[in-house]
Structure formats: C-alpha cells, structure tokens
Coordinates of C-alpha atoms in Angstrom, one line a residue:
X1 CA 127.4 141.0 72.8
X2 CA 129.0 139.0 74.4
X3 CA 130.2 135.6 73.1
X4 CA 132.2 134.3 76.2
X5 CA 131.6 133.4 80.1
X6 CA 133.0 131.3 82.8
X7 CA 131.3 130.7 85.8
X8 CA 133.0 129.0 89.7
X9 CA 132.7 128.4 93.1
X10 CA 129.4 128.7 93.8
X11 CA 127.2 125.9 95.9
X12 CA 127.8 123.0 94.3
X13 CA 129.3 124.5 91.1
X14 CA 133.2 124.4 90.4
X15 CA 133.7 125.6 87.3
X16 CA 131.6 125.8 83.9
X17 CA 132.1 127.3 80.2
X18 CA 129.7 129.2 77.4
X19 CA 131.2 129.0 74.9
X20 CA 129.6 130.8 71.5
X21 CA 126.9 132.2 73.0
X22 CA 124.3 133.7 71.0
X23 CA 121.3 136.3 71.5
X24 CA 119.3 134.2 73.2
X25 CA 120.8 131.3 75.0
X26 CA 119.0 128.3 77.1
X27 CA 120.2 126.4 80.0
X28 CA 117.7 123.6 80.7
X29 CA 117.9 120.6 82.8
X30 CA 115.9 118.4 85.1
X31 CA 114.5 120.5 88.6
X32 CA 117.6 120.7 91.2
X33 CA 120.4 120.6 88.8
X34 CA 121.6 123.3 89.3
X35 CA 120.2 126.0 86.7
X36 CA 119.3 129.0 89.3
X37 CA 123.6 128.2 91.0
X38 CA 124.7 129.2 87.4
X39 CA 122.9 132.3 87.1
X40 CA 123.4 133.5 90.4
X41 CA 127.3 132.8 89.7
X42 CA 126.9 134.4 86.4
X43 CA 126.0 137.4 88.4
X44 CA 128.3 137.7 91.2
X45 CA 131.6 139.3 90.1
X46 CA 134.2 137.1 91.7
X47 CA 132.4 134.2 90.2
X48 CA 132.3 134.6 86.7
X49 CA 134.5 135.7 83.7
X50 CA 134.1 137.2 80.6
X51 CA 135.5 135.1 77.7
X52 CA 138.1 136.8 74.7
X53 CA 138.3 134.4 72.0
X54 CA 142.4 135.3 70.8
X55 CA 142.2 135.5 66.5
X56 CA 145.2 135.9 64.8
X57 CA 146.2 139.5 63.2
X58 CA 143.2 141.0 65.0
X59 CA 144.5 144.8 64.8
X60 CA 142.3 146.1 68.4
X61 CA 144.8 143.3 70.3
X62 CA 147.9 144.3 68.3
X63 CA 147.1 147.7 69.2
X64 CA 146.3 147.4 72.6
X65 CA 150.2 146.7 73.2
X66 CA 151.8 148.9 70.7
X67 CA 151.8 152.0 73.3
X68 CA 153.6 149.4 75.5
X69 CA 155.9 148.5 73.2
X70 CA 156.5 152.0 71.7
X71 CA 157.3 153.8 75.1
X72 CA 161.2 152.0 74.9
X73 CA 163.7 152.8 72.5
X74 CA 165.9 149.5 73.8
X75 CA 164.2 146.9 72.9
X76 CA 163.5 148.3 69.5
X77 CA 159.5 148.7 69.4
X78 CA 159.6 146.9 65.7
X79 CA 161.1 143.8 68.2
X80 CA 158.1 143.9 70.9
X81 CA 155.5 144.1 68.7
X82 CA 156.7 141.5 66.3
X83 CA 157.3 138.9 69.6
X84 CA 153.4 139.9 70.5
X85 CA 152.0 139.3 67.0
X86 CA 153.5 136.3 66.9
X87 CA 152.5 135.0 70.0
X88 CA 149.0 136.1 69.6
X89 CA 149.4 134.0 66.3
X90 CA 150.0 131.3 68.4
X91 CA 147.7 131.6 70.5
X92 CA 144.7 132.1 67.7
X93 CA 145.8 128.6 66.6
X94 CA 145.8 126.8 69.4
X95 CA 141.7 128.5 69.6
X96 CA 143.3 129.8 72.8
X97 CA 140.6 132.2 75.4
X98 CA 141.2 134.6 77.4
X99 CA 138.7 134.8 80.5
X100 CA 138.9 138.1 82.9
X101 CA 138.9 135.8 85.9
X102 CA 142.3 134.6 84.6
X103 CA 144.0 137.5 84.3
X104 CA 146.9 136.7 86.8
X105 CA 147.2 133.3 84.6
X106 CA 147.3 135.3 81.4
X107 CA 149.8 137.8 82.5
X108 CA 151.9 134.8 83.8
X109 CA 152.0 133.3 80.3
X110 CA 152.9 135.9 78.7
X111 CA 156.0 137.1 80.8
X112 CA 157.1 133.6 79.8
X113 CA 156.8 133.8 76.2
X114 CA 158.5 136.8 76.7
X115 CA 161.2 135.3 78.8
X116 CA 161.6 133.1 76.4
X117 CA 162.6 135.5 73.8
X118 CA 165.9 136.0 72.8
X119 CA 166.5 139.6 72.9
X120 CA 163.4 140.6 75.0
X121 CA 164.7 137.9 77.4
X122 CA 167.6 139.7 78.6
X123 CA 165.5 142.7 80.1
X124 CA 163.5 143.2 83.1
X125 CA 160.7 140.5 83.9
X126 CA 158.2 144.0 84.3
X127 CA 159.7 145.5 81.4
X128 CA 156.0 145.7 79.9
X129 CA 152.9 146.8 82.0
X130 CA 150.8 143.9 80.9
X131 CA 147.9 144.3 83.8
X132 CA 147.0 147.8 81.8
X133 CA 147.0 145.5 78.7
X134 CA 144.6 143.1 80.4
X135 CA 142.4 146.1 82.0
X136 CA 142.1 147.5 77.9
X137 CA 141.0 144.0 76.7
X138 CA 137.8 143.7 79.0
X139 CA 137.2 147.6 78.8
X140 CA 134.4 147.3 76.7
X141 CA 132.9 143.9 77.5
X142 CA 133.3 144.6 81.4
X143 CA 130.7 147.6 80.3
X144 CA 128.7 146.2 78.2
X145 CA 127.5 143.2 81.0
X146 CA 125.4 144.0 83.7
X147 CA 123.0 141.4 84.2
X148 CA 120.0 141.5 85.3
X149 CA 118.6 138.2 87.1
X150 CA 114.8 138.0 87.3
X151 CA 114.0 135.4 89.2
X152 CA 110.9 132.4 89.0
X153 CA 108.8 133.6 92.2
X154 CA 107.4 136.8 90.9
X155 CA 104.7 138.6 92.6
X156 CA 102.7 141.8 90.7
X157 CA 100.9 144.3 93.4
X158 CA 97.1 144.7 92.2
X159 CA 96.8 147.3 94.3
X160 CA 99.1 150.2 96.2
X161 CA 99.9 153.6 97.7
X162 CA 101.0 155.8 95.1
X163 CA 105.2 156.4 96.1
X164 CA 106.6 157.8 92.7
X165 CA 109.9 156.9 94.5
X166 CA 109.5 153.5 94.7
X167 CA 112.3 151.0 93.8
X168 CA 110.9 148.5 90.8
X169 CA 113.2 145.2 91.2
X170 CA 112.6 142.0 89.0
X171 CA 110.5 140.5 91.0
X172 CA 108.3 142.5 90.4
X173 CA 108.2 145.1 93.8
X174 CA 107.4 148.6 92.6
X175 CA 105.9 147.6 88.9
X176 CA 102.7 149.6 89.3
X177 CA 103.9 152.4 90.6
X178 CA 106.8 153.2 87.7
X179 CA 103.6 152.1 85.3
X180 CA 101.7 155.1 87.0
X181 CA 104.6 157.2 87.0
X182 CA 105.7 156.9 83.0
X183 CA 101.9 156.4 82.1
X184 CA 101.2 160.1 83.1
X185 CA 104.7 161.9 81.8
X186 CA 104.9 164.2 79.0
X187 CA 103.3 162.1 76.0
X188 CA 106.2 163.3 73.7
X189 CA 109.3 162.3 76.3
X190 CA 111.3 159.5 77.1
X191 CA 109.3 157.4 79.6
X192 CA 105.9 158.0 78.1
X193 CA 107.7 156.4 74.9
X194 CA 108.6 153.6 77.3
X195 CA 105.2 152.6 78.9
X196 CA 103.6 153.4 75.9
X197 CA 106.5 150.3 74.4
X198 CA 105.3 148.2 77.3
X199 CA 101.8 148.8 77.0
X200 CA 101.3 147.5 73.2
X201 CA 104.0 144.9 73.8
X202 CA 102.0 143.1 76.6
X203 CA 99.1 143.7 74.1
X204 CA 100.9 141.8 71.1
X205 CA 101.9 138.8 73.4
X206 CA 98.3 138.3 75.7
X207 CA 95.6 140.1 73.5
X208 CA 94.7 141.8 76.4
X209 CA 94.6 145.8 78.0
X210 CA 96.2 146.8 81.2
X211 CA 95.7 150.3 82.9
X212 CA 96.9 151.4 86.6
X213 CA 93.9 154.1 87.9
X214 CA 93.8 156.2 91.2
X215 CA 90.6 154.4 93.3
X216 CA 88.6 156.6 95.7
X217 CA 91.3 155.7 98.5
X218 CA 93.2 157.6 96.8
X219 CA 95.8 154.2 96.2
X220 CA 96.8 152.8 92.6
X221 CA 95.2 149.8 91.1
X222 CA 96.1 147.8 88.6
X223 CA 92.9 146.1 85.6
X224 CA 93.5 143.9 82.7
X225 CA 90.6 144.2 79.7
X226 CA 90.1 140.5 78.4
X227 CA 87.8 140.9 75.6
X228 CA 85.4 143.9 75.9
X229 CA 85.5 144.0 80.0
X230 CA 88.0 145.6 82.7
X231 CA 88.7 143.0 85.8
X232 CA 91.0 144.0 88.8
X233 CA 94.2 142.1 88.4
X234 CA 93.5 139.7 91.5
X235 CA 90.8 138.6 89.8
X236 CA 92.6 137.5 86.6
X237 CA 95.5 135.0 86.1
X238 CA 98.7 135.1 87.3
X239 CA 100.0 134.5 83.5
X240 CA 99.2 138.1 82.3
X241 CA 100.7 139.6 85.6
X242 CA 103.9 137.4 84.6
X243 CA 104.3 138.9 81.4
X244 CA 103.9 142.2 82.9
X245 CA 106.3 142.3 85.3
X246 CA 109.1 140.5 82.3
X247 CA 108.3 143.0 80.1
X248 CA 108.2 146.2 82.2
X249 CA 111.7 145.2 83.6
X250 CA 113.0 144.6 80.3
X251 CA 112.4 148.0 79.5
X252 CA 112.8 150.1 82.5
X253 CA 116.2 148.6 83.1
X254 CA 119.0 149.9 81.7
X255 CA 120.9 146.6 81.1
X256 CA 122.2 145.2 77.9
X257 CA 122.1 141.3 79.5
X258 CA 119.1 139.8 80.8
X259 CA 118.6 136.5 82.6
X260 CA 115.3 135.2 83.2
X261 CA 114.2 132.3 85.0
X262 CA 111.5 130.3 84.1
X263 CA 109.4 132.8 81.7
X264 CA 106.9 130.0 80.9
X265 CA 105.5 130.4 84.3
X266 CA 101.8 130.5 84.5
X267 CA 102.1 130.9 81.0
X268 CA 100.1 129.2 77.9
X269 CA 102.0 127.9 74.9
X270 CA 100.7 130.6 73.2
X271 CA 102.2 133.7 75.3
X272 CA 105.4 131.2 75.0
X273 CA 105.8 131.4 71.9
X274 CA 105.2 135.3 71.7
X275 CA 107.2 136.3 74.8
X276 CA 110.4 134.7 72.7
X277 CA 109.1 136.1 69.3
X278 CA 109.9 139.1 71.4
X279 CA 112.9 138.6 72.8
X280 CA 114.0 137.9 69.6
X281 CA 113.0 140.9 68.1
X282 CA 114.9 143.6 71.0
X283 CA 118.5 143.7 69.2
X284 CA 120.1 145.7 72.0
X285 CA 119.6 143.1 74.1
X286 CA 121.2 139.5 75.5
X287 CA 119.2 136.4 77.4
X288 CA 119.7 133.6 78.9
X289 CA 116.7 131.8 80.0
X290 CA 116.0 129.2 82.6
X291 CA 112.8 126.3 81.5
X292 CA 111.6 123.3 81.6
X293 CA 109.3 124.3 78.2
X294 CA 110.1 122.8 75.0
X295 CA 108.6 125.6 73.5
X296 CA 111.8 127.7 74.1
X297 CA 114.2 124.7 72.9
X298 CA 112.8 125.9 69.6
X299 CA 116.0 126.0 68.0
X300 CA 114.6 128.1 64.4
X301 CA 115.1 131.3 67.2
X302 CA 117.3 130.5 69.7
X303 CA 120.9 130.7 69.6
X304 CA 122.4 128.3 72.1
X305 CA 121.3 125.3 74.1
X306 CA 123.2 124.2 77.5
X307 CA 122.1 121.3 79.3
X308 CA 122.6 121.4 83.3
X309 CA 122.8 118.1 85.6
X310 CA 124.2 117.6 88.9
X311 CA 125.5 114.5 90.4
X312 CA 127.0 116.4 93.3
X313 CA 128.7 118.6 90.9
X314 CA 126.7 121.0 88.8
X315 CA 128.0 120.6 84.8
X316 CA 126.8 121.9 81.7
X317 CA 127.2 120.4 78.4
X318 CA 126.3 122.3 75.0
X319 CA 123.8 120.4 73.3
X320 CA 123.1 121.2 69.1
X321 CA 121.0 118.3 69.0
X322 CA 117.0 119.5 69.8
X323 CA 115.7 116.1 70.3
X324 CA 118.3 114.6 72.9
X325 CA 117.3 117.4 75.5
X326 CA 114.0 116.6 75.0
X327 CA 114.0 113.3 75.4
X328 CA 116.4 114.3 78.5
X329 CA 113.5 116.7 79.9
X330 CA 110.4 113.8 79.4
X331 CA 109.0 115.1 76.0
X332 CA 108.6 112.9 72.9
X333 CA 110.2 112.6 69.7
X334 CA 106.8 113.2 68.3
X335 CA 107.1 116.6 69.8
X336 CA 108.0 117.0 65.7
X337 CA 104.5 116.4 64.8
X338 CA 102.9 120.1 66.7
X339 CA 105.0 121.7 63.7
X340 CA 103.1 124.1 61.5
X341 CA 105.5 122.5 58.6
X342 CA 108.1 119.6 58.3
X343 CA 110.6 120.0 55.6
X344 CA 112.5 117.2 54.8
X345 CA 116.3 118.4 53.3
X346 CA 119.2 116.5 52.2
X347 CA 121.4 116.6 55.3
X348 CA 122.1 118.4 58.3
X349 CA 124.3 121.3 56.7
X350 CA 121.7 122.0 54.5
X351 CA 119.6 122.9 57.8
X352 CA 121.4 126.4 59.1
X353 CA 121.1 127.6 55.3
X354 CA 117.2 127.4 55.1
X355 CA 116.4 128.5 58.4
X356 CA 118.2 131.5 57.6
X357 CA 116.9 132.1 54.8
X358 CA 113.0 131.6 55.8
X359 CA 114.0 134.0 58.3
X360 CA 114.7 136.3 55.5
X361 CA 111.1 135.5 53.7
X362 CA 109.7 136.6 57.5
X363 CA 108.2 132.7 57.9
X364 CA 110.7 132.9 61.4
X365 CA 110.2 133.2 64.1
X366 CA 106.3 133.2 64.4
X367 CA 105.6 130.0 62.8
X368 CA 107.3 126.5 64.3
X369 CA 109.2 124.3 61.3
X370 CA 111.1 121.0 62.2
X371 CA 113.7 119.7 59.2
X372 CA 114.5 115.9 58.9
X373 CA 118.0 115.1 57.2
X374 CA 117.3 112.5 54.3
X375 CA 120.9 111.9 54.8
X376 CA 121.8 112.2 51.4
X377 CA 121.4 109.5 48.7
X378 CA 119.7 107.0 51.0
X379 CA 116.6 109.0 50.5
X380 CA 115.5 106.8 48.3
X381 CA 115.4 104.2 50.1
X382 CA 113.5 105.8 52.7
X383 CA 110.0 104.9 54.2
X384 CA 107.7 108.4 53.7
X385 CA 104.7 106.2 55.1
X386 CA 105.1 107.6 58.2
X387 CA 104.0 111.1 56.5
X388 CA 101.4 109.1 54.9
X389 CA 98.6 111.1 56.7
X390 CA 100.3 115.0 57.2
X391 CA 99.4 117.7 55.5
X392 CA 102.5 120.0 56.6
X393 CA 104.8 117.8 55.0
X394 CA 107.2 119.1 51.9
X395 CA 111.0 118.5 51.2
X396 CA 114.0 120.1 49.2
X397 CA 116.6 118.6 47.4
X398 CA 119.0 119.3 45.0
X399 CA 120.5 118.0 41.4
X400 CA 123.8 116.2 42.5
X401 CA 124.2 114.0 39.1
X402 CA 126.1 111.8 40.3
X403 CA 123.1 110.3 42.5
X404 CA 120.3 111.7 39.9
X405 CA 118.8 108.2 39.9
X406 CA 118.0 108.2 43.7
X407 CA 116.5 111.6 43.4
X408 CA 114.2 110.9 41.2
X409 CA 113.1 108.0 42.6
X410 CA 113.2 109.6 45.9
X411 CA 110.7 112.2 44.2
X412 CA 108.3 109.4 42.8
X413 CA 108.3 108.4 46.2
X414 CA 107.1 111.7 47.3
X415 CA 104.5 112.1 44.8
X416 CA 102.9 108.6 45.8
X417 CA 102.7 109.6 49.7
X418 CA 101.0 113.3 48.6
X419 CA 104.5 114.9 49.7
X420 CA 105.2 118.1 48.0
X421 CA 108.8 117.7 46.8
X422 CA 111.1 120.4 45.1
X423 CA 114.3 119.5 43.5
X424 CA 116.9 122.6 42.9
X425 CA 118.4 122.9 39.6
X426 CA 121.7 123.6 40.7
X427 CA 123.8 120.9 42.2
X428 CA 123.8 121.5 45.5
X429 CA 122.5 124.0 48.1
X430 CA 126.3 125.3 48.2
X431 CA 126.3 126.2 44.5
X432 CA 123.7 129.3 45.6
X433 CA 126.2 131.1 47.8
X434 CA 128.2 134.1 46.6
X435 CA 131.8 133.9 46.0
X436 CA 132.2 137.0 48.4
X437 CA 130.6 135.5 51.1
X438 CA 132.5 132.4 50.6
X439 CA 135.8 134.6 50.6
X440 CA 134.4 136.0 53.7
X441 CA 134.6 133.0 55.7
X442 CA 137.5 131.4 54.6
X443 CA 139.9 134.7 54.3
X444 CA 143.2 134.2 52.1
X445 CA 141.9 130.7 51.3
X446 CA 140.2 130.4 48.1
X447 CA 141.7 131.4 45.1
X448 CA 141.7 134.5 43.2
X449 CA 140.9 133.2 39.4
X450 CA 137.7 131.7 41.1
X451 CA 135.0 134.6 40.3
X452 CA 131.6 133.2 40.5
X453 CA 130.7 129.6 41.8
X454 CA 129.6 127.8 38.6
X455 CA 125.7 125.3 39.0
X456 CA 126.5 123.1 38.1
X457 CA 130.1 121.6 39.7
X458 CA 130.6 121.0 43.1
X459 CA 131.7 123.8 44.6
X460 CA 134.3 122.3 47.1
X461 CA 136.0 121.1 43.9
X462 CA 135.7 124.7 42.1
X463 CA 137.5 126.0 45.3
X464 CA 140.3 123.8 45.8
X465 CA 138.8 122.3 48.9
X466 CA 138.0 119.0 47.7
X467 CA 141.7 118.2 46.8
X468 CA 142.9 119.3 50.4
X469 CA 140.0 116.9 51.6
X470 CA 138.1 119.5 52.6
X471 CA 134.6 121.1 52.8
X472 CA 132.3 124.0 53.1
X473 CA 129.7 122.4 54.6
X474 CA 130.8 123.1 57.8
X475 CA 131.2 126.8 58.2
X476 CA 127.6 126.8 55.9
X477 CA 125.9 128.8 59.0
X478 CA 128.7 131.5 58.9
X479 CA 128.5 132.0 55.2
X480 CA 124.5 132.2 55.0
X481 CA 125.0 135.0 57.1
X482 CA 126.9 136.8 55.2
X483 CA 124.5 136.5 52.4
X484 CA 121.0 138.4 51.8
X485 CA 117.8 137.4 50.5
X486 CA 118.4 139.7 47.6
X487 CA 122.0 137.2 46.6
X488 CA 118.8 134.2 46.0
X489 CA 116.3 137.1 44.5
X490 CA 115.3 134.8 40.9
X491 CA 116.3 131.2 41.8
X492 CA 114.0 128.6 42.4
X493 CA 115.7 128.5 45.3
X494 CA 113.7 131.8 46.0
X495 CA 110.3 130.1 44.7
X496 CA 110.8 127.7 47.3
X497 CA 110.6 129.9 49.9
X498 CA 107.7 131.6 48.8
X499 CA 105.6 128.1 48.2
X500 CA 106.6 128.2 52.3
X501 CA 105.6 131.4 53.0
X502 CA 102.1 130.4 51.2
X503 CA 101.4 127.1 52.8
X504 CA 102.2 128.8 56.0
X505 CA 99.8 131.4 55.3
X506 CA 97.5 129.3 54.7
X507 CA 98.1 126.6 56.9
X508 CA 98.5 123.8 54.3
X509 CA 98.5 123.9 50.3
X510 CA 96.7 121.7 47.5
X511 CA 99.6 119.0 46.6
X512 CA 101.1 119.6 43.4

C-alpha cells in the first residue's frame, strides 16, 4: 500500500502532500476546487511522487547501500555503512520523507552529508552510485501504483455489436461486451470466476439481476431484474448502470490503486453505503474517492479525509475532524442523529479503540455509529436532555477513582434520561491493552520488569510514562491494532460489545 504521494504542476495546482494515507482515502471539497486537478496529477507521472517515510534502523534501507558500500576496500565498508546508518538516524528523527519526484534533491543531500564526513570526505564526490540506491527504494512501490482514474461522466451501452475485442475503459466503453465475453468462458477458469464476482457483487449492493443476451439482430443487450421482472437497461435508472460499470472495472483491471470520482452518482444512500462496505472489504486494493456525499465521510470505514479548496491555488488540508467538513460541504451537525447508535465515551482517544474493536464484533462497517467525547470528568455536569427522546443512545465509561464521584453521578444521570450506561471495571480503557502490544508500539521504551498491565493503576504510571510527562493515549489507534478480539475475550469490556451487537441487531434494546 502505499502510505505516501505528492502531487504538482498541474492547472491551478502547485504542489500538494498525502500524508498517511489509508485504504480508502477521501478528498472532498466544494464543486470547482480542484478535486478532479489532483487526481488527474496523481496520475500523470511527471506530476506526482511516491512518498518513503525514512525510520531509523530499518534493515531494507541499510541494506539497500551495503552493496555500495562493500564494493571498496578504501574507505573501509564498516566506515560507509556506519556514516549511512547514522545519517538515516538522522533523518528518521527529523520525520524526514523521501518523495521519487525528489530524487535529484535527495541524492544532493546525501553527497553532502557525505562530504561532510571526515574520512569519506576526502574521496571522490561519485565515490557511491546513489541514483541505483534511489532506483532500489521506489522498486517496489513504483510497481505496486498504477492507478486507475474512473471518471464522474460514465456512460453504460444497453445495447451493442458483439466485438469480443473490444477495449473496456472506466468510463464505461466496452462493459457489455467483456460481461458477454467472461459470462460464456469455461465455468471453472479465471474469468468466469470474475464475472461470476461481479455478478453477485452488483447483486449484494442493488438487490437486483443483470444478464447481457444475444437479441434476434444478432447484437448484445444488456436487462436488469428488479423484483420478479427483466427490463432493458435504458429503461431502468442510471444508478444500477453506475454500479455496474465501478464494479466491472474494479475487477477486470489489473491495478492495485483505484481512484474514483464521484461513486455516489445517481446513487441512493443505500447503494452508498454498500458500494463502500465493498470497497472496504477488497484487501488487495487502494481508493481514493472524489464526493460531495457525507455518507462516504463516514469515518468508522474510511481511512483518510483531505479537504480541497481553491482560491486560485488548489490546497488540500487533512481533516480528522468529521463534523468540520461537513459543516464545510452544507450538511448539519445533526447529521449525528441518522446514526443507527450514539455511544457516548470518555474522550476522544477512547474513540479509535472502540471502533476497532466493534469492527472486530462485525457491527463495522454495515451499520453507521457516531461517538460523543464526554470529555472526561465534566460528564457529570453534562446536559443528557438533548438524548431525552433517542432510542440509539448508550455510553461507556470507565472506573478512574480518582473522579468516581462524577461517574456515578454521571451514571444517575444516565439512568433518569433512559440512557443505557456501562461503566468498566478496570480504570481506564488503556488498562485492557496487552503489554506486548504496548511494547509493540513504543519499541525499547517500556521497561522490562513491567509484565502485565495491572486494573487497576494507571497505566501511564505502571510504564514510566507519566513521570517523563508522557502518555499512551496518543498512539491508542496503533496499539488497538496490534491487539485481537480474543486479548478482550472475558472482560466486560467484551460484554459491551455484544450488548452493541444486540441493539444493533435489533435496532434498539429495552433500557436496563
């Protein structure tokens, strides 16, 4: 995947940054703001660059200089590859990335540093062959992305001559044909497999049949069955012709990056929601997605959200918080209130661990859950009235004693506005993480006489952290997905979820 990419010079665009991108990743913004300039950049390979986040003691960039390094007697390889390390330290602290469309910048840097160097100093400037050292770095990413941009205007043929050597392109030229062409292969080879993967996708996502026939003119034509009846395509909507024509080219291409403009076009909230429950669920795959629908800022599923605007200049901004694109886009905060549930947690940090987790218990991502931070002990002090009259309503909190008074006031507040309320028994949502995946995140930081995290006692404190002014809570994403459901299997931790899973199920549950 990959996790990096620049984008310049294009229109009205001059230069812009992903940074930490995701699976699936958003760019949304008001119409003419330059959305559609980025992909197209993104595309074009003198306008973009592939991103190499630099981390210290990363043995695949040690290695890839060693050969260098090793092919000279004078310097002494044990001197060049100690210089390197130690600059690529250097770099990794300073977060330093590497981006392809840089490489004459990198390279530049480098033969400084080594310049600088008091023995490797003395010997030639092109001592080292550092373009092949550049040229290994991207190898594999520079394979791995070729995207493939389908665009907003897409246009489905109901009806054509039958040319099995027709070109299929993402907008949708040539779909019926390559449907006709893998429907009537070889049921047990490779591209019956992949209409036959089309055919019950588009099923799952619209509720409805397609088939491509032969008519008397001896020419292809494509039917959809809505209920128990077949209708010719041009007789139906354009919405089911939409999803067609994104799901065919998702799986006849062979590309491991897909951008698509605009997939709520034509669409109902309802395909929405399935078309990204299936994007979600394709694993060899990367999006990026172009809308105007807050149904895909739904950010339980995606990865990333970048906001585009242009004021003469196209920029993007990466925006964690849900509700200030929204308001940004027209839509209401009480876009909360179409949730199938509200859960109302402690704090924001506390918000990564659950949605992980009730992706675990399988409530994510075909169900739509919105989290409110209580920020902490002000809950107490908090008007629930406004949840006076939901049903879909229900918070977590934990057993911090040193604000156990506000909690359970908090939780007689609950109880008189009908709001289910769970309170953990260990102190905090932290104290339910595993010691290795704690390790995990912060390598050769936590020390070794700490073997289990205790219940009942902070567990910055337990660590050393809170001493250093320090805190967990911030990398609480990356450790959650380290973990499994089977590290929670027993806690009530674990019988939250499944109270979740069962008012889900069945859309609301008796208070208690």
């Amino acid at each position: 995947m990959i996790n990096y990419l620049s984008a310049k010079n294009h229109k009205a665009l001059q230069k812009a940054y992903f940074n930490n991108l995701g699976k699936i990743n958003i760019i949304c913004g008001k119409n003419n703001s330059g959305k559609t300039t980025l992909l197209e950049a993104l595309c074009e390979p003198d306008k973009f660059g592939i991103g190499k986040a630099i981390k210290a003691n990363e043995e695949w960039i040690l290695d890839l200089f060693k050969p260098l390094a090793n092919g000279f007697r004078n310097p002494a390889p044990r001197v060049s590859n100690d210089w390197f390390k130690q600059y690529i330290q250097k770099l990794a602290n300073n977060d330093i990335i590497w981006f392809s469309d840089q490489k004459e910048t990198i390279i530049s840097e480098i033969k400084k540093s080594k310049k600088e160097h008091p023995v490797l100093g003395s010997h030639a400037q092109n001592l080292f062959n550092f373009e092949v050292l550049i040229e290994n770095l991207y190898k594999k990413a520079t394979a791995y992305y070729n995207p493939i941009l389908i665009p907003p205007k897409r246009h489905l043929e109901f009806k054509s001559n039958i040319d099995m050597n027709q070109q299929i392109t993402p907008t949708g030229d040539g779909v019926i044909n390559k449907l006709f062409f893998l429907k009537n292969q070889d049921i047990e080879s490779k591209e019956y497999a992949i209409f036959r993967n089309i055919y019950d996708t588009f099923y799952k996502i619209t509720n409805s049949k397609f088939n491509v026939v032969p008519n008397k003119e001896n020419r292809i034509e494509l039917f959809y069955q809505t209920e128990r009846n077949w209708i010719p395509a041009e007789a139906c909507g354009l919405g089911l012709s939409d999803i067609l024509i994104i799901v065919t080219v998702l799986n006849v291409f062979d590309s491991n990056v897909f951008f698509v403009e605009e997939p709520e076009n034509h669409l109902h909230a309802d395909f929405q929601k399935k078309l990204l429950s299936y994007l979600t669920s394709i694993k060899s795959k990367q999006f990026f997605l172009t809308t105007h629908s807050s149904t895909f800022l739904n950010t339980d599923i995606i990865d990333k959200i970048f906001y585009c605007s242009n004021d003469g200049e196209i920029k993007i901004s990466d925006q964690t918080s849900k509700s200030e694109i929204i308001n940004s886009l027209g839509y209401s905060v009480a876009e909360n209130l179409v949730a199938d549930l509200i859960i109302l947690l402690e704090g924001p940090s506390d918000i990564p661990v659950i949605k992980e987790m009730l992706k675990w218990a399988g409530v994510l991502p075909n169900n739509t859950i919105k989290y409110w931070p209580l920020g902490g002990d002000i809950m107490a002090s908090l008007d629930l009235s406004v949840f006076s009259e939901r049903e879909n309503v229900i918070s977590l909190i934990d057993s911090d004693p040193g604000s156990s008074a506000q909690r359970t006031r908090f939780q007689k507040n609950c109880r008189a506005h009908q709001i289910y309320c769970k309170r953990l028994k260990r102190y905090s949502i932290e104290n339910y993480f595993t010691i290795k995946a704690i390790r995990e995140t912060f390598p050769n930081q936590i020390p070794q006489k700490v073997k289990e995290i205790k219940p009942m006692e902070s567990v910055d404190s337990q660590i050393g952290f809170k001493r250093k002014n320090k805190s967990i809570k911030s990398k609480n994403f990356q450790i959650i997905q380290k973990m499994s459901i089977a590290d929670i299997n027993g806690t009530d931790l674990m019988e939250f979820l499944n109270y979740v899973k069962d008012f889900i199920k069945d859309k609301g549950y008796p208070f208690r």
